[in-house]
C-alpha positions as a Python dict, from the first residue, in 0.01 Angstrom:
ca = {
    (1, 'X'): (0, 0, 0),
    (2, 'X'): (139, 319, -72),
    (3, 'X'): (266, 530, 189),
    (4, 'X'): (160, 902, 239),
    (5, 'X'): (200, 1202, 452),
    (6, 'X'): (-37, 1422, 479),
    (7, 'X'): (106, 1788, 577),
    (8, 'X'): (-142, 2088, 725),
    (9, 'X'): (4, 2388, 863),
    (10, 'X'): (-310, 2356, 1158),
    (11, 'X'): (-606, 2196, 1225),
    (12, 'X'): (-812, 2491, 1355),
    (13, 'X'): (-909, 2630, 1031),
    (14, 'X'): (-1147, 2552, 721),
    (15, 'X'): (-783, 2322, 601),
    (16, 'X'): (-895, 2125, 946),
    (17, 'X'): (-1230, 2045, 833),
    (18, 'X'): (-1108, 1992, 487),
    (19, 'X'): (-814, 1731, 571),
    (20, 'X'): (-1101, 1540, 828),
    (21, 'X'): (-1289, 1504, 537),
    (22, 'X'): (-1014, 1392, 278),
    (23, 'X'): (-884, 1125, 501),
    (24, 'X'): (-1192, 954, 602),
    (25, 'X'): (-1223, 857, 274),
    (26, 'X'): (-837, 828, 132),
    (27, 'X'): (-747, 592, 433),
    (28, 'X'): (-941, 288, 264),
    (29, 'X'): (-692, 315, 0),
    (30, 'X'): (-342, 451, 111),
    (31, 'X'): (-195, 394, 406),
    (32, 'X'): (-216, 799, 519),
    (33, 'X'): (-55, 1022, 814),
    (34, 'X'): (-112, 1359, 893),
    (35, 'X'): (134, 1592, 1002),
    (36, 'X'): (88, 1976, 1140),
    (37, 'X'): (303, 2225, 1076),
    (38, 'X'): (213, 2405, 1406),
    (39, 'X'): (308, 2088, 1608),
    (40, 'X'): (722, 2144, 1475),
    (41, 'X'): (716, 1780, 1313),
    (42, 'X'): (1084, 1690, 1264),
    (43, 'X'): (1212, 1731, 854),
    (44, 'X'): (1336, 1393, 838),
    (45, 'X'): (1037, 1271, 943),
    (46, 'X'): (938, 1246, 548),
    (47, 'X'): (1213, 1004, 467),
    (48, 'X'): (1036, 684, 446),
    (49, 'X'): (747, 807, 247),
    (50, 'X'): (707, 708, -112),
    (51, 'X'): (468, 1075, -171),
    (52, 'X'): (406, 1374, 15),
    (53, 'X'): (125, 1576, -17),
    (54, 'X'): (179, 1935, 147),
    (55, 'X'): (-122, 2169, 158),
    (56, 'X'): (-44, 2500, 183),
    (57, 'X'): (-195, 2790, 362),
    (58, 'X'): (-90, 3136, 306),
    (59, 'X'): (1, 3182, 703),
    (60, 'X'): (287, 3096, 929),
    (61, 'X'): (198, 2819, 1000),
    (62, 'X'): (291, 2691, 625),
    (63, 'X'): (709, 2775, 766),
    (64, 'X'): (714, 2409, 858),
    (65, 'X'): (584, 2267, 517),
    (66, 'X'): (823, 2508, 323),
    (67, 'X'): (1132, 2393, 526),
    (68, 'X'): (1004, 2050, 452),
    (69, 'X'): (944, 2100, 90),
    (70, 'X'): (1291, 2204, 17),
    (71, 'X'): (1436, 1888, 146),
    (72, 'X'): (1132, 1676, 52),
    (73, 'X'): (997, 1719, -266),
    (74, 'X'): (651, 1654, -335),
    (75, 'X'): (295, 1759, -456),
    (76, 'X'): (165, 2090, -339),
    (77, 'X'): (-162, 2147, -308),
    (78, 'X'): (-197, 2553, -287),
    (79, 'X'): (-532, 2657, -75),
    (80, 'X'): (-458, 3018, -193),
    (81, 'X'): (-427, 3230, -435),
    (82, 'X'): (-124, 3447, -324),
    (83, 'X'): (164, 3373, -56),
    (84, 'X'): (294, 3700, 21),
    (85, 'X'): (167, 3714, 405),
    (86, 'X'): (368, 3380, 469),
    (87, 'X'): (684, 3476, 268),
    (88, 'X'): (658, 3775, 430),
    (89, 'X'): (678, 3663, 793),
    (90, 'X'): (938, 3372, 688),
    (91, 'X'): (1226, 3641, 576),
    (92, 'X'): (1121, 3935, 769),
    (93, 'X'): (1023, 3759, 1127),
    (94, 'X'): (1112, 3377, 1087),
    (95, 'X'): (1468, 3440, 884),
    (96, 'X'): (1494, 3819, 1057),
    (97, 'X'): (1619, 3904, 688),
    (98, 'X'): (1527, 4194, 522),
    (99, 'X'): (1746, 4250, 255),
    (100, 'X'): (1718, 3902, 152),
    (101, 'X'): (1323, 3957, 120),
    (102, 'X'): (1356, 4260, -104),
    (103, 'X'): (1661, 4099, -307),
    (104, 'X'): (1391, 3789, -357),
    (105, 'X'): (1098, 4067, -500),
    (106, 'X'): (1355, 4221, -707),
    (107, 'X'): (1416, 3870, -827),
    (108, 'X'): (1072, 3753, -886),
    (109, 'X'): (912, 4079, -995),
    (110, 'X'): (1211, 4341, -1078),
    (111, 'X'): (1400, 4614, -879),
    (112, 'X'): (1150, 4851, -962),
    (113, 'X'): (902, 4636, -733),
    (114, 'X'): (1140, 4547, -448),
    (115, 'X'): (1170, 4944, -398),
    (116, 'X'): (800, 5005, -428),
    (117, 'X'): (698, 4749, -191),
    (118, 'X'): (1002, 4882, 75),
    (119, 'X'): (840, 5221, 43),
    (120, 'X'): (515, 5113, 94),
    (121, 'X'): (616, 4859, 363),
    (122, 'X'): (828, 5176, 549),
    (123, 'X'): (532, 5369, 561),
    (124, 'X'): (344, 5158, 752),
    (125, 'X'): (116, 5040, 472),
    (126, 'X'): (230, 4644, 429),
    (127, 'X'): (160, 4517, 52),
    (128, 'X'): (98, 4186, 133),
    (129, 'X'): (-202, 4298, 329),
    (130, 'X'): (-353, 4499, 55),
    (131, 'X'): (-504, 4413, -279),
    (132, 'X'): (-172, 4406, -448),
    (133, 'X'): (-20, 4075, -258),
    (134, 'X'): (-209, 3923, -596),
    (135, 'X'): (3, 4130, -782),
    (136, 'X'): (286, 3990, -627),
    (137, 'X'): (204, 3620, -506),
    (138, 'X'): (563, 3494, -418),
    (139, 'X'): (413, 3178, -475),
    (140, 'X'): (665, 3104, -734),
    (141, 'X'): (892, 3035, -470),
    (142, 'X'): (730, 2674, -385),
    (143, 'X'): (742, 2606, -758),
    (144, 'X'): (1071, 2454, -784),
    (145, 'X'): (1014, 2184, -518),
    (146, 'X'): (689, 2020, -602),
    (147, 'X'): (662, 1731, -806),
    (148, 'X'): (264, 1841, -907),
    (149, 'X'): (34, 2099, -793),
    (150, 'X'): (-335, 2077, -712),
    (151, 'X'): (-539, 2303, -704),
    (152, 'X'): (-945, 2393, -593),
    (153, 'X'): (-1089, 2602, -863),
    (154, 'X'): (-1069, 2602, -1220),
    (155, 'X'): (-980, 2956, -1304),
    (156, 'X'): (-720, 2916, -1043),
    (157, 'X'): (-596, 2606, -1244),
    (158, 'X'): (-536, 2829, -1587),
    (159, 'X'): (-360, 3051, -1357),
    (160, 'X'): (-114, 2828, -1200),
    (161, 'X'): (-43, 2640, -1586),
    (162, 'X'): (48, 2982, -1712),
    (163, 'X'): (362, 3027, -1454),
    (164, 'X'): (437, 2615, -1415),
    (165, 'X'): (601, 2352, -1588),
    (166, 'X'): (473, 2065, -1435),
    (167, 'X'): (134, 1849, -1383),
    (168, 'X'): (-167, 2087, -1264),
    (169, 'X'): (-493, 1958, -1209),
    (170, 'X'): (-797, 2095, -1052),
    (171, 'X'): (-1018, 1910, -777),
    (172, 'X'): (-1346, 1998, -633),
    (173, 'X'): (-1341, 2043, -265),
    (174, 'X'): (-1451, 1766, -88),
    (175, 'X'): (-1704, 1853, 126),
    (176, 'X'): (-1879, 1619, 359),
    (177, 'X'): (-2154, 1628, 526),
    (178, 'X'): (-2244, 1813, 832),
    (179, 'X'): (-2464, 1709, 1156),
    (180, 'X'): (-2737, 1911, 1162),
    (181, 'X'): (-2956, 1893, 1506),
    (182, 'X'): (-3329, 1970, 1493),
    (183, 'X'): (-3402, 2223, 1742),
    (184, 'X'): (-3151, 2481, 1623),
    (185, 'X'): (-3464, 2680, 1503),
    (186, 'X'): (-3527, 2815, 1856),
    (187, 'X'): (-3201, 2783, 2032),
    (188, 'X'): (-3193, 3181, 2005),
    (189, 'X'): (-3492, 3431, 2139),
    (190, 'X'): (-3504, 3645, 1745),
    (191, 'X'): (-3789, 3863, 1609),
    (192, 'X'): (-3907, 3584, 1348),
    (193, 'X'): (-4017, 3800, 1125),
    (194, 'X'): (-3693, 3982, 1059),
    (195, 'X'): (-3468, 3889, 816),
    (196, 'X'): (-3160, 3715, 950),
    (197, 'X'): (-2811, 3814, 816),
    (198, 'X'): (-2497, 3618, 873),
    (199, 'X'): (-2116, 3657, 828),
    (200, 'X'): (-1816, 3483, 1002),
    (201, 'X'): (-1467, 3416, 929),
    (202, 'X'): (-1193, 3615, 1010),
    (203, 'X'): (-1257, 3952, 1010),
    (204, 'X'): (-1016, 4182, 830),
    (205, 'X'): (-1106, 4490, 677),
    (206, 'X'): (-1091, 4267, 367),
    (207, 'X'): (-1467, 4112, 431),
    (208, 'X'): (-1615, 4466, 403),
    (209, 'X'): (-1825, 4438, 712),
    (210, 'X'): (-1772, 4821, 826),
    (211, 'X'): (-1946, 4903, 467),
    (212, 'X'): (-2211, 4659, 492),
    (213, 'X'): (-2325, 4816, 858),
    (214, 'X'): (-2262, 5175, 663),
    (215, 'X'): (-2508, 5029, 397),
    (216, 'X'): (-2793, 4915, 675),
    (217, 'X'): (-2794, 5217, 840),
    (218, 'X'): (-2821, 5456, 567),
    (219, 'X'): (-3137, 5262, 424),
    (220, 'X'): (-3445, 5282, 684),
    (221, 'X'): (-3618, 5015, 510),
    (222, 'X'): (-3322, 4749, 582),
    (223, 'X'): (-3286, 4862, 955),
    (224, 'X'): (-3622, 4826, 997),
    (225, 'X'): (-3627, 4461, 858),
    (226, 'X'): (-3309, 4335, 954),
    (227, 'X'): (-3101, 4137, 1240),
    (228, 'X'): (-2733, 4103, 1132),
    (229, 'X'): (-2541, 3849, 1342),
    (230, 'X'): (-2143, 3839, 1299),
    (231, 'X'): (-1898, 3593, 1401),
    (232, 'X'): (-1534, 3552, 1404),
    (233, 'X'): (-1173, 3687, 1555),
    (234, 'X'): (-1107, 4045, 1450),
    (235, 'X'): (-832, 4281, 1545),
    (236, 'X'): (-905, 4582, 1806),
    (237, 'X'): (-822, 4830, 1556),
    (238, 'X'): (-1072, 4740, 1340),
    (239, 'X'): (-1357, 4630, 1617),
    (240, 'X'): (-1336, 4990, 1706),
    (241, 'X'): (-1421, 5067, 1366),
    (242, 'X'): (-1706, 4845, 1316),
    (243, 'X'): (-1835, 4927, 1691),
    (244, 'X'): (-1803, 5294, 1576),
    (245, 'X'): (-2032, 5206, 1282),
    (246, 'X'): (-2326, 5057, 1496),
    (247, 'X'): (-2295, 5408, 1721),
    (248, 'X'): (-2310, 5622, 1506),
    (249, 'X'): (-2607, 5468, 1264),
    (250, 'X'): (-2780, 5325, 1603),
    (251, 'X'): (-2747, 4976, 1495),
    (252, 'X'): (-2691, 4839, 1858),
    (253, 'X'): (-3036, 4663, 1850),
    (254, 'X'): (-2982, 4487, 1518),
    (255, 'X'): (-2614, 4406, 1506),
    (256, 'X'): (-2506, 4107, 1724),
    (257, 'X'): (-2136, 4107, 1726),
    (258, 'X'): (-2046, 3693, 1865),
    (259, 'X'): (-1737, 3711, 1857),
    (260, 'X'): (-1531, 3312, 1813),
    (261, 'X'): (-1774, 3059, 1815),
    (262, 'X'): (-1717, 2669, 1825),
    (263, 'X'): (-1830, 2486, 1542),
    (264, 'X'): (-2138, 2362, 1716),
    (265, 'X'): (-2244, 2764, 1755),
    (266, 'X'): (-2153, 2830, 1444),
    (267, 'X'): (-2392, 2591, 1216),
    (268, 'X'): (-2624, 2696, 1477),
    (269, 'X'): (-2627, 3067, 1354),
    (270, 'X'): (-2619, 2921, 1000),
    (271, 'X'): (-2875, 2727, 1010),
    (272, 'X'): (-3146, 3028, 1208),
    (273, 'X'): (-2963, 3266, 891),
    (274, 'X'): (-3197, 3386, 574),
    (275, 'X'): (-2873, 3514, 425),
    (276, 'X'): (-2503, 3459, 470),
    (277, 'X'): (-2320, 3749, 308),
    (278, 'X'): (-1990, 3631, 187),
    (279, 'X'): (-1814, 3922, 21),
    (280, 'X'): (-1410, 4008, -10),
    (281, 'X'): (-1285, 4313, -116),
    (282, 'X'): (-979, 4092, -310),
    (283, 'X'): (-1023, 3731, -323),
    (284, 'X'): (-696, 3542, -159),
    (285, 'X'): (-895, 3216, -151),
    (286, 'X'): (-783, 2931, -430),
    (287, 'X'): (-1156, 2801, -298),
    (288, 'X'): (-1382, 2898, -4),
    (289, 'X'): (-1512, 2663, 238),
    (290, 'X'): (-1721, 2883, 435),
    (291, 'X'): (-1906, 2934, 123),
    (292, 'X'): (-1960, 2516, 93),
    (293, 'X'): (-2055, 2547, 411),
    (294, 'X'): (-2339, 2762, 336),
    (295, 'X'): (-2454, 2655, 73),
    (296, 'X'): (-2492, 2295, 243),
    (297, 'X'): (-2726, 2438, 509),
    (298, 'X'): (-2938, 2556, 187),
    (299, 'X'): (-2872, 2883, 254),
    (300, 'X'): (-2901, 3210, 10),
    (301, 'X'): (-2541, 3326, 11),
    (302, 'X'): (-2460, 3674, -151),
    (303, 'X'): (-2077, 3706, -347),
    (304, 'X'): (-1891, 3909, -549),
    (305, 'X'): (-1893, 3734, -904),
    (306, 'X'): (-1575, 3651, -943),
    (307, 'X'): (-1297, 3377, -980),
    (308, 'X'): (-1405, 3084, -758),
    (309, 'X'): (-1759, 3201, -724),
    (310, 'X'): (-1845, 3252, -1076),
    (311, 'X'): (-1748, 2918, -1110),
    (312, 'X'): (-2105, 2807, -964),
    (313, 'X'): (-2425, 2862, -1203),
    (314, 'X'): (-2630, 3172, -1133),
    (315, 'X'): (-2941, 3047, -973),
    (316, 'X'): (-2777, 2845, -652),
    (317, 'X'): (-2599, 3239, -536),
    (318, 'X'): (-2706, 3544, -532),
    (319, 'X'): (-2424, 3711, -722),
    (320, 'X'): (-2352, 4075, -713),
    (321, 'X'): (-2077, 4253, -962),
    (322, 'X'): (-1975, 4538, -750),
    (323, 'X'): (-2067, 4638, -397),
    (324, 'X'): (-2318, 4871, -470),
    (325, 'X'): (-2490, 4635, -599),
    (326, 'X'): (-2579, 4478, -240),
    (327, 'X'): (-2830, 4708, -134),
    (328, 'X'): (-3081, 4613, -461),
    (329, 'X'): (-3024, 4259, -364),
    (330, 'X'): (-3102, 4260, -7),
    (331, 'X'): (-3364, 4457, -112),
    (332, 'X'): (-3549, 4249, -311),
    (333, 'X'): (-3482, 3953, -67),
    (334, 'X'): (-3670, 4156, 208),
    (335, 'X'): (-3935, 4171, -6),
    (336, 'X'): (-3984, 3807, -132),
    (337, 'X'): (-3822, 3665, 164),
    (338, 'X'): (-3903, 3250, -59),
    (339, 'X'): (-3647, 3367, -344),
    (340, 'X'): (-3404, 3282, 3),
    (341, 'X'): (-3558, 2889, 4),
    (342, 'X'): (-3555, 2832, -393),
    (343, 'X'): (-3191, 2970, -392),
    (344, 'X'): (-3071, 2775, -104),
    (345, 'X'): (-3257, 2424, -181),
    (346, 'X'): (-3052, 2471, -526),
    (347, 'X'): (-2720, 2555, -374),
    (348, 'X'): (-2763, 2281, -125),
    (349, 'X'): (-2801, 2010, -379),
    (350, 'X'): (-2513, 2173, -583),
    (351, 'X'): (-2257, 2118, -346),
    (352, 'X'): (-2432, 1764, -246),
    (353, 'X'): (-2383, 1655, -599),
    (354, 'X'): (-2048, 1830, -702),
    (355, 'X'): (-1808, 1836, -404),
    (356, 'X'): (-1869, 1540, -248),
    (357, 'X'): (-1561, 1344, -145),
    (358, 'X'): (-1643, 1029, -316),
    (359, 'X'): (-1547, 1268, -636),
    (360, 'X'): (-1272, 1387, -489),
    (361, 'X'): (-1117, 1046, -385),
    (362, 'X'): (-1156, 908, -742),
    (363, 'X'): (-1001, 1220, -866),
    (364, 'X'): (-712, 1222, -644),
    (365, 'X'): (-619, 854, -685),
    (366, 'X'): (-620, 862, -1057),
    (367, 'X'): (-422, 1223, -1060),
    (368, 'X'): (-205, 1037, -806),
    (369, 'X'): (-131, 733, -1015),
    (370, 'X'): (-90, 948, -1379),
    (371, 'X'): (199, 1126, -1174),
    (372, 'X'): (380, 837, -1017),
    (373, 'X'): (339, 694, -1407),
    (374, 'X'): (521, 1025, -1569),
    (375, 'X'): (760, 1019, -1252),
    (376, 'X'): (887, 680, -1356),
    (377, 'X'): (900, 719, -1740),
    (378, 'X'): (1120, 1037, -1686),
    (379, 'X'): (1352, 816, -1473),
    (380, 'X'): (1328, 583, -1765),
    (381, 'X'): (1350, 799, -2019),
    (382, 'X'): (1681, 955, -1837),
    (383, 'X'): (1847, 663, -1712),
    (384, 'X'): (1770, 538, -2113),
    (385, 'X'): (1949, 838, -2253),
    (386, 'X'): (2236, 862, -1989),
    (387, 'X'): (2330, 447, -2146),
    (388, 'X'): (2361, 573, -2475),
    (389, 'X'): (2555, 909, -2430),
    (390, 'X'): (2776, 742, -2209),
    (391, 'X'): (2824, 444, -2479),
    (392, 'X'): (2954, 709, -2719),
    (393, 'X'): (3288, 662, -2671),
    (394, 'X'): (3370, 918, -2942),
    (395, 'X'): (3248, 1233, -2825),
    (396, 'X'): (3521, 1432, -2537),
    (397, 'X'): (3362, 1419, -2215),
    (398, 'X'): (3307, 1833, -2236),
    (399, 'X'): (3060, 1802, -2571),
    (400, 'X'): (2949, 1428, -2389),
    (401, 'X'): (2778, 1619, -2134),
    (402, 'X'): (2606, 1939, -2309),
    (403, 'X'): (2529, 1659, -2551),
    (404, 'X'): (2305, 1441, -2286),
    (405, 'X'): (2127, 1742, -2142),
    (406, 'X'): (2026, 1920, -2454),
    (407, 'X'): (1884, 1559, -2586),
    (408, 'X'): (1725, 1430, -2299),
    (409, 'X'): (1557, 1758, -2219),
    (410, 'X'): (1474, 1807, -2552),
    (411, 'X'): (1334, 1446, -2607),
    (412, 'X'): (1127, 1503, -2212),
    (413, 'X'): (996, 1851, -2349),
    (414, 'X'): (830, 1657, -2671),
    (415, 'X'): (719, 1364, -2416),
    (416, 'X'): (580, 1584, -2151),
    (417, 'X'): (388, 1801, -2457),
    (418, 'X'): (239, 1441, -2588),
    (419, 'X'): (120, 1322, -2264),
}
């Protein structure tokens, strides 16, 4: 049986529920262990493995899987879209390098960039935690040391083949399915005739939720209709802000702010929710499984339509191209409060039918075989060409060896292009 490890920089996050729900299902086949990055797993601890999957999260917590990567090669799977925030703490905190970090942008992107980003960075205005970190992804840096790349979403995918050399392939999330308890309906004393809004996550300035309170209280008819519940660890900085907000527009009565909540609170407020609101002012995400999550409960979820979201047909979202658009929307919703049910009985049997880990398993096994295939026909196809250069007794061992490499890589470019 072949032997994997299984790398996740934690276990706290969406890449928790996701791995829980990978190996349930991969373990009947492989034999499969799991090792997190924040538990400081020793390097060599990959040496008797045969593959290595390493999933990677743009946070600190990927240092681990990078330092393993480098000494371990083997298939990436990249959760996000851009790495900056983790490259960024490895030189500047983890490596205590600066110049090194800058002399790697000036590498990746030009010297023109690497001053940019130091001016920015010196004023107190960090690029990696603005919209332009998908400018500058640094996720070229892992490139070199994987052996394939998977990735969740299809757009992503076209992305990722533009910039790398080797086997890509996209794979549906694999979502699986969540206990849901009966008497979640009344767990919480709400006006039942108000509609119910819902966000969560982690709460940067990134998931708009100051302009969403903004857009409640400048619209009498959506305070009047309204209960907004939100959920997640935020910053002070910007829990002033948002507290500010629900002063100033006299929101107190209609804003619940719940701060962390276990996973058993948290499907709780899903499931009591009309609408979860789902929004990003950039989209870091390769994939989103809050949004699975959702949609699962049969929920009406409102995104911007872009990249991994306007992957999903029109009538299981409610899509939005720009945030103005949100007010029209919620609108409309509070008006015909059943276009919420149609909506989320579709986007519930969506997710059901498409990323469901049975899928996913059948997916990854055959991706996984294909690659250990190609792996051993390069070795072939190497070892076969080293023989005959090396039987050419003719040629000076200086043209022997510029010889080998320009064949063989020419003859592996034609044989990876035809396979």
């Amino acid at each position: 049986m072949n032997k994997i490890a299984w790398v996740v920089p934690s276990l706290k996050t969406g890449l928790g529920k996701y791995t829980k729900s990978v190996i349930k299902k991969l373990k009947k086949f492989f034999h499969l262990d799991i090792f997190v990055g924040e538990s400081r797993f020793k390097l060599d601890d990959f040496s008797g493995y045969q593959t290595i999957i390493y999933n990677f999260s743009n946070t600190r917590e990927s240092t681990s899987l990078y330092l393993a990567i480098r000494k371990y090669p083997g298939i990436a799977i990249l959760h996000d879209r851009t790495y900056h925030h983790f490259f960024a703490y490895y030189y500047l905190e983890y490596l205590n390098n600066q110049k090194l970090y800058y002399q790697i942008l000036n590498q990746l992107y030009g010297e023109k960039i690497a001053k940019y980003a130091k001016i920015k960075n010196n004023s107190g205005i960090s690029i990696w935690e603005t919209e332009e970190c998908l400018k500058f992804p640094m996720r070229e840096l892992i490139y070199p040391y994987t052996t394939a790349i998977i990735v969740h979403s299809k757009s992503y995918e076209e992305v990722i083949k533009s910039e790398y050399d080797g086997e890509v392939t996209y794979l549906p999330l694999p979502f699986s399915d969540i206990s849901i308890s009966n008497n979640f309906q009344n767990f919480i004393d709400v006006n039942q005739e108000k509609i119910k809004l819902f966000s969560y996550g982690f709460l940067s300035e990134n998931r708009m939720i100051e302009e969403i309170l903004k857009l409640i209280g400048e619209i009498p008819e959506l305070k009047k209709r309204i209960i907004y519940f939100i959920a997640g660890s935020i910053h002070d900085a910007y829990l002033n802000k948002i507290k500010l907000v629900i002063s100033n527009y006299k929101l107190d009565k209609i804003v619940k702010l719940l701060g962390f909540l276990s996973d058993e609170e948290l499907y709780k407020y899903i499931s009591i929710s009309d609408i979860c609101i789902n929004l990003r002012k950039y989209n870091t995400e390769g994939a989103s499984w809050s949004l699975l999550e959702q949609m699962f409960f049969g929920k009406a979820v409102v995104v911007f339509d872009n990249e991994f979201y306007s992957e999903f047909p029109d009538n299981v979202l409610v899509k939005i191209k720009k945030f103005e658009d949100l007010a029209d929307k919620l609108l409309e919703i509070i008006n015909n409060p059943s276009i919420t049910i149609s909506i989320g009985n579709m986007a519930k049997s969506y997710v059901v039918a498409n990323f469901n880990p049975e899928r996913y398993c059948q997916e990854f096994i055959k991706f996984l075989n294909n690659t250990c295939v190609n792996r051993e026909k390069k070795k072939l196809l190497y070892n076969f060409m080293k023989n005959i250069v090396e039987s050419t007794s003719f040629l000076s061992p200086k043209i022997e060896k510029r010889f080998f490499y320009e064949l063989s890589n020419s003859i592996l470019e034609i044989f990876y292009r035809e396979s």
